[in-house]
Coordinates of C-alpha atoms in Angstrom, one line a residue:
X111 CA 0.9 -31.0 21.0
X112 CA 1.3 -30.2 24.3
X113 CA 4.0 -32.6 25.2
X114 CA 6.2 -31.2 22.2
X115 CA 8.9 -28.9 23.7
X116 CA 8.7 -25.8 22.2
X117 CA 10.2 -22.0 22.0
X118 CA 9.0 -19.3 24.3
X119 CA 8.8 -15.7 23.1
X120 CA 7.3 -12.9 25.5
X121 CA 6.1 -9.8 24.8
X122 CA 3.5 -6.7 26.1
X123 CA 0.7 -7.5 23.5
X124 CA 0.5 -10.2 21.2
X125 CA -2.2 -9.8 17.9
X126 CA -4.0 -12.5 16.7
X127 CA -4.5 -11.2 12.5
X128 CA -3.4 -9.1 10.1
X129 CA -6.6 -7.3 8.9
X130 CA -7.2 -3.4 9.6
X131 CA -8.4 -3.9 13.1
X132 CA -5.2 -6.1 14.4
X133 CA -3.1 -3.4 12.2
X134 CA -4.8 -0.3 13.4
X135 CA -4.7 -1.8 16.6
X136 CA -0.5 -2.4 16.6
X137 CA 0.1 1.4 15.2
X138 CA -1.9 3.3 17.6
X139 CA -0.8 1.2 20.5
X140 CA 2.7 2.1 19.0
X141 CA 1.3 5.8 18.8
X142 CA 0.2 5.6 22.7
X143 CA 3.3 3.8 23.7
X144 CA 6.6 3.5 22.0
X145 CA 8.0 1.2 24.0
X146 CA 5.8 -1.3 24.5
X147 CA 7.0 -4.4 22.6
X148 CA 4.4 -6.0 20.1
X149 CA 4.0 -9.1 17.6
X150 CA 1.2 -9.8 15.4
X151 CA 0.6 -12.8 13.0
X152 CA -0.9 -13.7 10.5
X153 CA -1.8 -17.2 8.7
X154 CA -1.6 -15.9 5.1
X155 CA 1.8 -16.4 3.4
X156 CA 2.3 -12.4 4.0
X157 CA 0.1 -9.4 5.2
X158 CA -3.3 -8.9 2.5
X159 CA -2.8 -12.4 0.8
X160 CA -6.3 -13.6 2.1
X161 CA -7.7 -10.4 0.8
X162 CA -9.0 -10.1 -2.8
X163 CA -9.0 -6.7 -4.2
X164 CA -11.7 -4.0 -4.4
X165 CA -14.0 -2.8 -1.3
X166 CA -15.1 0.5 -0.3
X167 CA -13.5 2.1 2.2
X168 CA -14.8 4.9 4.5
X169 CA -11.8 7.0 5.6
X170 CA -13.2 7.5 9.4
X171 CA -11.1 5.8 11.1
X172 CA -8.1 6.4 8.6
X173 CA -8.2 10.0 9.3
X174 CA -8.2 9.8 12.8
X175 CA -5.1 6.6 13.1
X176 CA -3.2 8.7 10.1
X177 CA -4.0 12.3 9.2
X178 CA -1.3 12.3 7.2
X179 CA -2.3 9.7 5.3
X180 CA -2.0 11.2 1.5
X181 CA 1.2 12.4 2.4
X182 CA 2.0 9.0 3.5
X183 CA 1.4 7.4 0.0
X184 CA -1.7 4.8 1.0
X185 CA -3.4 3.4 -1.9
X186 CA -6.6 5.0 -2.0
X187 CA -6.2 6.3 -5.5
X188 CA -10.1 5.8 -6.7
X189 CA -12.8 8.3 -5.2
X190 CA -16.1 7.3 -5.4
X191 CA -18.0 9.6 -8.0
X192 CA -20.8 7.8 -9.1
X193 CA -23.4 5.4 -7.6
X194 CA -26.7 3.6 -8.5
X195 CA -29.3 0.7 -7.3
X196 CA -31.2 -1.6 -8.5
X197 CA -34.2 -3.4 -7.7
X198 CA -34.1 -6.5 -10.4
X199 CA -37.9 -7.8 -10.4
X200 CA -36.5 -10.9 -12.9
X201 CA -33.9 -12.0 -15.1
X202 CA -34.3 -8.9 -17.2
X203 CA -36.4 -6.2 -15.8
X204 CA -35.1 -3.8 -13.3
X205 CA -36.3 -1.0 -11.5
X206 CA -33.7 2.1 -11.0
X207 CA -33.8 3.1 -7.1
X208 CA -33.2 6.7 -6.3
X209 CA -30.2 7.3 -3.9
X210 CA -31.6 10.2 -2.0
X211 CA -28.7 10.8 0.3
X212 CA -30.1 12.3 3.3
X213 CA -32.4 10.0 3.4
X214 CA -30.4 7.2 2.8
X215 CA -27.1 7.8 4.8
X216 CA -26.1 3.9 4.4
X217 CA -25.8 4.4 1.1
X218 CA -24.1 7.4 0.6
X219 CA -20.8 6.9 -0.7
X220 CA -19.8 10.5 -1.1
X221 CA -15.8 10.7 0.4
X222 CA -15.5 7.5 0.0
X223 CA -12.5 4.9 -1.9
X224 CA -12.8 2.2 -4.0
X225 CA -9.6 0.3 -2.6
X226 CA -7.7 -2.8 -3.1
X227 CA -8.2 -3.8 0.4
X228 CA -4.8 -6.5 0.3
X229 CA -3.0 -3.8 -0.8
X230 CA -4.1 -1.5 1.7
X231 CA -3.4 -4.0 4.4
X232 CA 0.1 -4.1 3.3
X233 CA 0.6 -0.4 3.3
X234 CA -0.8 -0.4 6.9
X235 CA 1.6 -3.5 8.1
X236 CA 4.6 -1.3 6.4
X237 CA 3.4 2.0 8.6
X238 CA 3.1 -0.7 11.8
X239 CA 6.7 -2.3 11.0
X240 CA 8.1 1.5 10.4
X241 CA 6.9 2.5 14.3
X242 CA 8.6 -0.9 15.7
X243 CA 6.0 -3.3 15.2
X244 CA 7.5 -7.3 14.5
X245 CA 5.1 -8.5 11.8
X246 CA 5.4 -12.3 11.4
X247 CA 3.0 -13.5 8.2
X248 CA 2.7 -17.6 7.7
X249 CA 1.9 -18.2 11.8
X250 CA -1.5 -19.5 12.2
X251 CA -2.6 -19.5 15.9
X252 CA -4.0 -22.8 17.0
X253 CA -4.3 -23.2 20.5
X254 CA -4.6 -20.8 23.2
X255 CA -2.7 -20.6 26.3
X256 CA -4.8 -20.4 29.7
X257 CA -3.5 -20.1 32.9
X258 CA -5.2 -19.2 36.1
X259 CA -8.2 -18.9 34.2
X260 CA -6.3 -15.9 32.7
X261 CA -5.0 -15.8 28.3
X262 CA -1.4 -15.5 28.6
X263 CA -0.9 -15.7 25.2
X264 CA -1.2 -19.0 22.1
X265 CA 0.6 -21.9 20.4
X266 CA 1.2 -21.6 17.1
X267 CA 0.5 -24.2 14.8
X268 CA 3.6 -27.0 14.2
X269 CA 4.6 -27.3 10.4
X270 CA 5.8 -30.3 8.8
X271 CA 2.8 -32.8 10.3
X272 CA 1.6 -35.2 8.1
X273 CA -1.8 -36.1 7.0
X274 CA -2.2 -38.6 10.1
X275 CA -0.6 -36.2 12.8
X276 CA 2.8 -37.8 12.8
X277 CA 5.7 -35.5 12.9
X278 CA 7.5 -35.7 9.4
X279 CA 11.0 -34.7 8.2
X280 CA 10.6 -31.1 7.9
X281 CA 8.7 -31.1 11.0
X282 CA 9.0 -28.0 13.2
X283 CA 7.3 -27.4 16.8
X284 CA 4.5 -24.3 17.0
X285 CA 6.2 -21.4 19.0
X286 CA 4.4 -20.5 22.4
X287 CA 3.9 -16.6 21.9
X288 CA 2.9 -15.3 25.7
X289 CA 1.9 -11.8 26.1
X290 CA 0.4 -9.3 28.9
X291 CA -2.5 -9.3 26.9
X292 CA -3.5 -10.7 23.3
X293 CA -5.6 -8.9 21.0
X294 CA -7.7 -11.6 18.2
X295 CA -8.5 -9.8 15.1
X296 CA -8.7 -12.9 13.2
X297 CA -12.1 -11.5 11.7
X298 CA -15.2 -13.6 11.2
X299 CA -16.0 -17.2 12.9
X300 CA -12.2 -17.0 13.9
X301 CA -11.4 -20.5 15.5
X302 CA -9.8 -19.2 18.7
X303 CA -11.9 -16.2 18.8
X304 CA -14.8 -19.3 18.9
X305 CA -13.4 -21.1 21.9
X306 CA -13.0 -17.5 23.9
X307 CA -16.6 -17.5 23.3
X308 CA -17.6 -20.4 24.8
X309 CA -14.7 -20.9 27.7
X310 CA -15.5 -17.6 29.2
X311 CA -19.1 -17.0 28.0
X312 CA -18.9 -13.9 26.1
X313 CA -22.0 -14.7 24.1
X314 CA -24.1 -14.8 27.1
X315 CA -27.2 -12.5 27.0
X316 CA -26.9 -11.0 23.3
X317 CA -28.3 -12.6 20.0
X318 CA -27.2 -15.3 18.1
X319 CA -24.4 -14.3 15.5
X320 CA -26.1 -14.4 12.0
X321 CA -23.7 -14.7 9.0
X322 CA -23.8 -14.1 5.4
X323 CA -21.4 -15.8 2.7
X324 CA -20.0 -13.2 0.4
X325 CA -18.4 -14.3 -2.9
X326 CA -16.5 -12.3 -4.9
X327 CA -14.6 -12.2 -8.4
X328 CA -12.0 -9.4 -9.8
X329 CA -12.7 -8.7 -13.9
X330 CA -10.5 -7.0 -16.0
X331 CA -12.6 -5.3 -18.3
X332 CA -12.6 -3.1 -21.7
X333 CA -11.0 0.4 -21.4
X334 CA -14.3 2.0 -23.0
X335 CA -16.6 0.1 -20.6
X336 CA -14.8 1.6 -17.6
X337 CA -15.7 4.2 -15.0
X338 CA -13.0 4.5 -12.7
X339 CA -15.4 5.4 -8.9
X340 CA -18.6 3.8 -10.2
X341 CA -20.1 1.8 -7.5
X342 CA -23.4 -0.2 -8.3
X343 CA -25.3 -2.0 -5.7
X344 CA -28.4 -4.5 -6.7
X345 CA -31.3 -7.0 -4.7
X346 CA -34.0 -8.8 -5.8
X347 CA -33.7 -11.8 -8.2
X348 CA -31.9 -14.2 -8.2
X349 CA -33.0 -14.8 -4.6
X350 CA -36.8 -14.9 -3.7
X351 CA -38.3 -12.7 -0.8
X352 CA -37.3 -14.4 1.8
X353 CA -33.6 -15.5 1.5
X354 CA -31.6 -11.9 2.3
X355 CA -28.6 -11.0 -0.5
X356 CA -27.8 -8.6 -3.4
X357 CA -24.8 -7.8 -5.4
X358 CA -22.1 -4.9 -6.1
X359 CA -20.3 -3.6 -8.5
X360 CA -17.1 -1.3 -8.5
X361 CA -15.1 0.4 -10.9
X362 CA -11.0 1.1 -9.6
X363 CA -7.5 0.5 -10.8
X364 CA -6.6 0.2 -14.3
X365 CA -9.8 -1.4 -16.1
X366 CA -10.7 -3.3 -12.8
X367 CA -14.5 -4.5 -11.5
X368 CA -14.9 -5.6 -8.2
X369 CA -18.2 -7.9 -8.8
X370 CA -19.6 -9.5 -5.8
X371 CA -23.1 -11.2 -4.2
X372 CA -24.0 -11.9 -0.6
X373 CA -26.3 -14.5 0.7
X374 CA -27.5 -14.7 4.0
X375 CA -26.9 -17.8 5.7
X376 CA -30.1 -17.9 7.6
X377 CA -31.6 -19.1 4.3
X378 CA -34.1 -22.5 4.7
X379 CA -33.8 -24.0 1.3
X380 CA -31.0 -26.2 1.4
X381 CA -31.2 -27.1 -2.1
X382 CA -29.8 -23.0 -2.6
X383 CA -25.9 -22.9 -3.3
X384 CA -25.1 -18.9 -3.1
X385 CA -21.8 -19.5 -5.4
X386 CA -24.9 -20.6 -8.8
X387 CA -26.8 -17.9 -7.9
X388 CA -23.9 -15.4 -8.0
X389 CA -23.5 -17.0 -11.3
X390 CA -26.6 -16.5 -12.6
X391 CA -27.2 -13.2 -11.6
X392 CA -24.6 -12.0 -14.1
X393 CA -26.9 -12.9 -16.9
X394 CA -28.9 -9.7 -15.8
X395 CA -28.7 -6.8 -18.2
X396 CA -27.5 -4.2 -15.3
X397 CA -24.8 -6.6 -14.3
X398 CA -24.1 -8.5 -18.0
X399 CA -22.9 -4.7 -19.9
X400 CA -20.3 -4.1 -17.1
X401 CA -18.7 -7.6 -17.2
X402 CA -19.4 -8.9 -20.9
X403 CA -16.2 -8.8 -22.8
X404 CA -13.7 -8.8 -19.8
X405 CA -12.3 -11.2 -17.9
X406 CA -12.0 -13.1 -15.2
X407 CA -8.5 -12.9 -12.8
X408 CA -9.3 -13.9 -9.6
X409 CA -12.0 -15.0 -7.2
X410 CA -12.8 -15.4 -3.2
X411 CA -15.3 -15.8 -0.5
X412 CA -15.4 -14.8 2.9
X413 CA -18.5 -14.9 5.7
X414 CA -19.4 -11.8 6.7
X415 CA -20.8 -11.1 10.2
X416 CA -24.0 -9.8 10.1
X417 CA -25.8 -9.6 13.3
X418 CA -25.3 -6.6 14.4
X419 CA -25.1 -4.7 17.7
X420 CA -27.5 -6.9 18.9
X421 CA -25.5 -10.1 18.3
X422 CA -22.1 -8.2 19.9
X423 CA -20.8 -10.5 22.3
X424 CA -19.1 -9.4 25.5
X425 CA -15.1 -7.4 24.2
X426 CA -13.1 -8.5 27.1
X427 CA -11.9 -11.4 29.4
X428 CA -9.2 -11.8 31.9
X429 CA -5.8 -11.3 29.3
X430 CA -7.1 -9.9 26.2
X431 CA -10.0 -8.8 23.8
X432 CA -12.0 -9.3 20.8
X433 CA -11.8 -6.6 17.9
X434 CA -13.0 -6.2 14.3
X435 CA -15.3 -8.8 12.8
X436 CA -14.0 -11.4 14.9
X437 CA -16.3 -9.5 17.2
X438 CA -19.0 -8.7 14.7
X439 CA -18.2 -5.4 13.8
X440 CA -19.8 -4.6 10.5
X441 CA -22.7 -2.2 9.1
X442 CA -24.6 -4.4 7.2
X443 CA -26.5 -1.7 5.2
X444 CA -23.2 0.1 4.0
X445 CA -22.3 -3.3 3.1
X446 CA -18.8 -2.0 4.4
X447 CA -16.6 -2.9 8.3
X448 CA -13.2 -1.9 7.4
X449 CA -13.5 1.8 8.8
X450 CA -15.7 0.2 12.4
X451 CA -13.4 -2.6 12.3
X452 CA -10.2 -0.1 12.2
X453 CA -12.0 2.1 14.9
X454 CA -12.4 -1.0 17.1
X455 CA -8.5 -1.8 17.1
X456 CA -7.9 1.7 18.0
X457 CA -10.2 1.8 20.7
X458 CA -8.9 -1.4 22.0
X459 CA -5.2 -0.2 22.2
X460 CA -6.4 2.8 24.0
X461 CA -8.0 0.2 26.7
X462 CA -5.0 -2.1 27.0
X463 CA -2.1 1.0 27.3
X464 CA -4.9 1.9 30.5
X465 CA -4.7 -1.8 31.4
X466 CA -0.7 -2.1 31.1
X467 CA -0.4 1.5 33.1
X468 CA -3.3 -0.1 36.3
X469 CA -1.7 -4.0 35.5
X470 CA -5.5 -4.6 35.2
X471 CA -6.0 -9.2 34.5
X472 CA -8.7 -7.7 32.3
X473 CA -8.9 -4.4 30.1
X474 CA -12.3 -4.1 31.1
X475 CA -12.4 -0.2 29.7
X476 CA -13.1 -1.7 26.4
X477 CA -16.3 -2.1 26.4
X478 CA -17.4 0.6 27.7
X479 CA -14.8 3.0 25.0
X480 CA -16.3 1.2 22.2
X481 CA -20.5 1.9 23.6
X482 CA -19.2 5.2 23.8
X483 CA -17.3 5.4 20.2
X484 CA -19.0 6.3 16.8
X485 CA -18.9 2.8 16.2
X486 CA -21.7 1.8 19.1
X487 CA -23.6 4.9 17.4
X488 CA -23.4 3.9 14.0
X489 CA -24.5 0.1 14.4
X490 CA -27.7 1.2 16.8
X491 CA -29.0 3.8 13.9
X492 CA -28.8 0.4 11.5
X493 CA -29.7 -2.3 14.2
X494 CA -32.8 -2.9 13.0
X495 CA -32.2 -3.1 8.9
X496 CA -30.8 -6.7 9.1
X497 CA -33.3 -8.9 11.3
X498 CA -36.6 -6.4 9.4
X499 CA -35.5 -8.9 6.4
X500 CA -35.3 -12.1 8.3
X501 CA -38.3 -10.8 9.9
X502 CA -40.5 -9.1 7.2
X503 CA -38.7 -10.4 3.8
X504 CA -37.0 -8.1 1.2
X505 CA -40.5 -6.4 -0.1
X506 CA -41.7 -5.9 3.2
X507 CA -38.1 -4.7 4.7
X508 CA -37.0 -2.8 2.1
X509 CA -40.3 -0.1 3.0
X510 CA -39.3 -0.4 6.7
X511 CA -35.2 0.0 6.2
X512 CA -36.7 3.4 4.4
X513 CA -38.5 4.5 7.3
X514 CA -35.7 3.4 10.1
X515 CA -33.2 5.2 8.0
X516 CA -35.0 7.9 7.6
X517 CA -35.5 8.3 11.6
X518 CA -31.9 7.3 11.9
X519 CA -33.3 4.2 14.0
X520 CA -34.5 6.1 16.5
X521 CA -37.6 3.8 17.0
X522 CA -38.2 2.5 20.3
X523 CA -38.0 -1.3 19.4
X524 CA -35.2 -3.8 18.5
X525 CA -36.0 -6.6 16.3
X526 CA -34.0 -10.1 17.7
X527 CA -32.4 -13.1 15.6
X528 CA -33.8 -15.9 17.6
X529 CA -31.7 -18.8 15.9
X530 CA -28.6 -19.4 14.7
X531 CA -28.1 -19.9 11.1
X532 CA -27.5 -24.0 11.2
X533 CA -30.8 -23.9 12.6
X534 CA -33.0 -22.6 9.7
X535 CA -32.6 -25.3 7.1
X536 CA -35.6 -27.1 6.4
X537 CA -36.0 -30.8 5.0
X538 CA -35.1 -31.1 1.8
X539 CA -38.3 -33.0 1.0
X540 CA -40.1 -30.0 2.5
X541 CA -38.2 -27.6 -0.2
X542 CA -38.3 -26.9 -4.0
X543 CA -35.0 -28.5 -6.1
X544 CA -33.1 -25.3 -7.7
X545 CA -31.9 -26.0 -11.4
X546 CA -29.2 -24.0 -11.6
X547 CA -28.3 -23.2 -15.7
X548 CA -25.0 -24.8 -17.1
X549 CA -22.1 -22.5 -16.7
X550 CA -20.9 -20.6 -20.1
X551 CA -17.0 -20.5 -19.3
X552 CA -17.4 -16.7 -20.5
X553 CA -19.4 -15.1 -18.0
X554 CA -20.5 -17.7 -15.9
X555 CA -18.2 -20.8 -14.5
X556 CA -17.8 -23.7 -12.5
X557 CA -16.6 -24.1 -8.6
X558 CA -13.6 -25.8 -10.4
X559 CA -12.4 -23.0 -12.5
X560 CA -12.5 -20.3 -9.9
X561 CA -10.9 -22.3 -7.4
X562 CA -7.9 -22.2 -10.1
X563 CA -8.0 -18.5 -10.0
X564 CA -7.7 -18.4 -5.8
X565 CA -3.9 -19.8 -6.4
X566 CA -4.4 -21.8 -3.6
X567 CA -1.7 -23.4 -1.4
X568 CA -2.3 -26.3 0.8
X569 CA 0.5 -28.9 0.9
X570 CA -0.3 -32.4 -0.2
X571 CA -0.2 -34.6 2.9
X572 CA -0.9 -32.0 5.7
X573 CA -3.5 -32.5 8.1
X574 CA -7.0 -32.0 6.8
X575 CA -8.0 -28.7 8.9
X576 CA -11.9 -29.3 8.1
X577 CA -13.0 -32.1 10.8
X578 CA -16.1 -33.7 11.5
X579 CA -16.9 -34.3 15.0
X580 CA -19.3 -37.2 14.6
X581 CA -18.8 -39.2 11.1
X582 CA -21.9 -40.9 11.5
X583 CA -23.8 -37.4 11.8
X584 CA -23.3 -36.8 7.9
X585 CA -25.6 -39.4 7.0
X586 CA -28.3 -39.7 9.3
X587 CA -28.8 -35.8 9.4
X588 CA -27.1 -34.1 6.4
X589 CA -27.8 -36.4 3.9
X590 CA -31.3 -38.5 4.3
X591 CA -32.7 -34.8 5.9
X592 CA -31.2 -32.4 4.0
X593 CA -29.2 -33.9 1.1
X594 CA -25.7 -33.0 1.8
X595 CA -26.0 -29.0 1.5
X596 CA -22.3 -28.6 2.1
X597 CA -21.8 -29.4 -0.9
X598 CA -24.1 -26.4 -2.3
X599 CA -23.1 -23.8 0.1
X600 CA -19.4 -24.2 0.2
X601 CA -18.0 -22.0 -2.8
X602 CA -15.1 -23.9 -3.7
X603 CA -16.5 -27.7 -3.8
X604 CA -14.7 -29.0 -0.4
X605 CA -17.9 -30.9 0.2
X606 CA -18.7 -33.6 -2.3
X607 CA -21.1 -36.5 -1.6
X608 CA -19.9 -39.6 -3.5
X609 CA -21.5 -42.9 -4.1
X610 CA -24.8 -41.7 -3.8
X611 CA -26.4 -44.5 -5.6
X612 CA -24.8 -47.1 -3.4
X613 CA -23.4 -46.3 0.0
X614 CA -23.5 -42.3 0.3
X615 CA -20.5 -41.0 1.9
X616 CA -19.4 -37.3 2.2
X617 CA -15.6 -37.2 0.7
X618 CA -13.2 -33.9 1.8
X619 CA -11.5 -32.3 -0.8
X620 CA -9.2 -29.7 1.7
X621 CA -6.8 -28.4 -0.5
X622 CA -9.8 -26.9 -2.1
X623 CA -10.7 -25.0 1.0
X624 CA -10.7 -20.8 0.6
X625 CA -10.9 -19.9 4.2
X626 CA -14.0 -18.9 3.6
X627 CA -15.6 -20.4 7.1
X628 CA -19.3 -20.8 5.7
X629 CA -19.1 -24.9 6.3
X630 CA -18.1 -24.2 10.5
X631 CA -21.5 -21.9 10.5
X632 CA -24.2 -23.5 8.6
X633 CA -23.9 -27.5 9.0
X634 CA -26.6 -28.0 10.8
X635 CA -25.5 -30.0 13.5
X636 CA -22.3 -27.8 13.6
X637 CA -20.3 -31.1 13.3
X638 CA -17.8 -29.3 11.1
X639 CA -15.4 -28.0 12.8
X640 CA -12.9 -25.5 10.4
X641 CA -9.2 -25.1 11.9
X642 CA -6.1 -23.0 10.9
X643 CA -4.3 -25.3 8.6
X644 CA -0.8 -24.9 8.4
X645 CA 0.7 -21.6 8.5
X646 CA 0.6 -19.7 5.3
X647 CA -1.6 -22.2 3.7
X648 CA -4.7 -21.2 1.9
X649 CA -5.5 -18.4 -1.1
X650 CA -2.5 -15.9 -2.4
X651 CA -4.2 -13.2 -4.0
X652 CA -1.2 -10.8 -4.8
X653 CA -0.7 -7.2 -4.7
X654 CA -1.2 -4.7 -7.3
X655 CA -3.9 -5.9 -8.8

């Protein structure tokens, strides 16, 4: 790639993502500093079409970027009014927590909207656009351009490759987009957010990241069934004590469910695939009334950084910074990182328009606005709910995350993650098989099906984006050890093991992929490697919905 002659374009600050922190982060450098000349991309066909709809939003950071903002027409139309938890013991019982609010400030939704978080992303990219923002949608960053040890900018991916690399007829070069400094908001495990880490050792001295895989479908349902601003949050079974996860449930739109379940990828057994026990848990009563007789019109899955403040790594480097949960940004208790992610764009424009006004290599102010932001405050109160349950288990942590909140986590400790995820899988010998019931095409379904419903776009021959560093790692180590659990944890079967009877073999199916990133995290080896595929390849999840 680097020998291809390509197109310059410079400009003050480039943006790496279209999410609310790289969009909060555009407007309120555009607030700060009118002139100061912007781009921002985004790999998605256009702005929000990697989002599915419905998430909670806390309007925190919303108030403070837009005051105006109901004046300004953005699409929170559903307040939350209504909100319950469950403990389910089994596969019927359940146990009815109490949400006492003070308490409980994690969950307590009260001033809170159930959004369509696409469409909000669009709304914010027309508000960023409006104040002289270029927005360019369907440019996946690829490589990163370092000089003098310094980020001047990336390379945008070239479109028109074939599968083997070879330049085809349509072929077009990746632009080289240099900037002052470059803001990456590409949100979790981003791939150039990854090499930042390791070429100028931003995770040095904090925590291993921990992830979790969150997988989520959009129901219609029946008008009568429907509570526009209920939000329902469940734990407990499917998943036993020790493997971290739960389930939510929001009422929005016209007749629309958000249903969703989490697994923490720091689970052992690799036999576990979190996309059948999402399935499953829909067979629970509390779960079963809201979705039976609806149906089914989209589906996604995304990981979800969950370390914490613990596992933040350094913000800054010489030409740029890390914001949103690229940087690890979310409150795992609220289940909810749009408003912290938001907050951290805002508080990294503030930095840079320092940086562009000193001419600063580095906008070192960053981290040190952010420890002194709500956001630093909020994750410390909650530092300690995540590892109690990798620590403790759910019975044992779900008594302590009481007591912490209760204190506001103002305990004189911090609990660690001492491994990353890929390294908590046991042997598959060492592990009980999970039999995973047959799926009912009515309320539960296969990989297949819901893959359908992601209206995915890859094109035929492009280059596979997924890539193994070491073929010969696959067998040795994820098959005889632990039985090919790729092809359990990825959601949308991109990982299939073929010819197990004769030669086994692990066989690619890329144009499945969802973006979801869980395959780069917990191989165990980390021999998968997940790149930007072409631009605006991928899931289209469209507005309106």
């Amino acid at each position: 790639m680097s020998n291809i002659a390509r197109e310059q374009m410079e400009f003050d600050v480039l943006i790496i993502g279209g999410g609310p922190a790289g969009l909060s982060a555009a407007i309120r450098l555009k607030q700060l500093a009118p002139s100061v000349e912007i781009c921002l991309i985004e790999k998605a066909s256009e702005i929000g079409a990697h989002i599915v709809s419905g998430a909670v939003l806390e309007p925190t950071a919303l108030n403070e970027l837009f005051p105006d903002w109901k004046q300004r027409n953005a699409p929170l139309d559903t307040p939350v009014n209504h909100e319950r938890m469950f403990y389910l013991s089994n596969e019927e019982k359940s146990t009815a927590i109490p949400i006492i609010k003070p308490l409980m400030p994690a969950m307590n939704n009260h001033g809170n909207f159930i959004v369509s978080l696409g469409d909000f992303c669009r709304w914010l990219a027309a508000q960023a656009e409006e104040l002289g923002v270029e927005v360019f949608p369907g440019f996946s960053g690829r490589e990163l351009i370092i000089e003098d040890d310094k980020v001047v900018g990336v390379i945008t991916g070239d479109m028109g490759l074939e599968k083997d690399g070879s330049q085809g007829s349509n072929f077009e070069p990746g632009m080289e987009l240099r900037a002052k400094y470059t803001i990456f908001a590409e949100g979790c495990r981003g791939s150039l957010s990854k090499k930042l880490m390791d070429q100028f050792k931003l995770r040095q001295s904090v925590d291993p990241q921990t992830y979790g895989i969150g997988i989520k479908e959009l129901w219609e349902i029946p008008e009568h069934k429907h509570k526009p601003g209920y939000i329902q949050h469940s734990f407990g079974w499917p998943l036993d004590d020790l493997t971290y996860g739960g389930s939510w449930l929001y009422h929005f739109g016209d007749n629309l469910v958000s249903f969703g379940f989490v697994v923490g990828l720091d689970y052992s057994n690799p036999w576990l695939s979190p996309f059948e026990e999402m399935q499953r848990s829909k067979n629970h009563p509390v779960i079963k009334y809201h979705l039976e007789g609806g149906r089914r019109i989209s589906y996604s899955a995304r990981a979800l950084s969950e370390g914490g403040l613990q596992s933040v790594p350094k913000l800054s480097f010489p030409g740029g910074l890390l914001v949103g949960d690229a940087a690890g940004f979310l409150n795992v208790p609220k289940i909810k990182g749009t408003h912290t992610s938001m907050k951290s764009g805002m508080v990294a424009a503030e930095a840079i328009v320092e940086a562009l006004t000193t001419q600063e290599i580095e906008p070192i102010s960053y981290q040190f606005r952010m420890r002194k932001s709500w956001v630093y405050k909020e994750l410390h109160q909650v530092r300690n709910i995540r590892p109690a349950f990798a620590k403790f288990g759910a019975k044992i942590a779900t008594l302590y995350t009481g007591f912490d909140s209760m204190v506001r986590g103002k305990v004189p400790w911090t609990f660690h993650h001492r491994l990353g995820d890929n390294e908590k899988l046991k042997a598959a010998s060492l592990c009980q098989k999970i039999e995973y019931p047959k799926a009912d095409d009515e309320l539960t379904f296969t990989r297949e099906s819901s893959v359908f419903l992601a209206n995915i776009d890859h094109r035929d021959n492009q280059p596979v984006h997924l890539k193994l560093k070491n073929m010969s790692i696959w067998k040795t180590v994820n098959w005889e050890t632990f039985k090919s659990p790729e092809s359990r944890y990825c959601p949308a079967g991109v990982y299939e093991a073929v010819d197990i009877d004769k030669e086994p073999k692990l066989q690619i199916n890329s144009q499945n992929c969802i973006h979801c990133k869980t395959c780069d995290i917990k191989d165990p080896t980390q021999n998968i490697d997940w790149e930007t595929p072409e631009g605006g390849s991928g899931p289209n999840y469209p507005g309106g919905m």
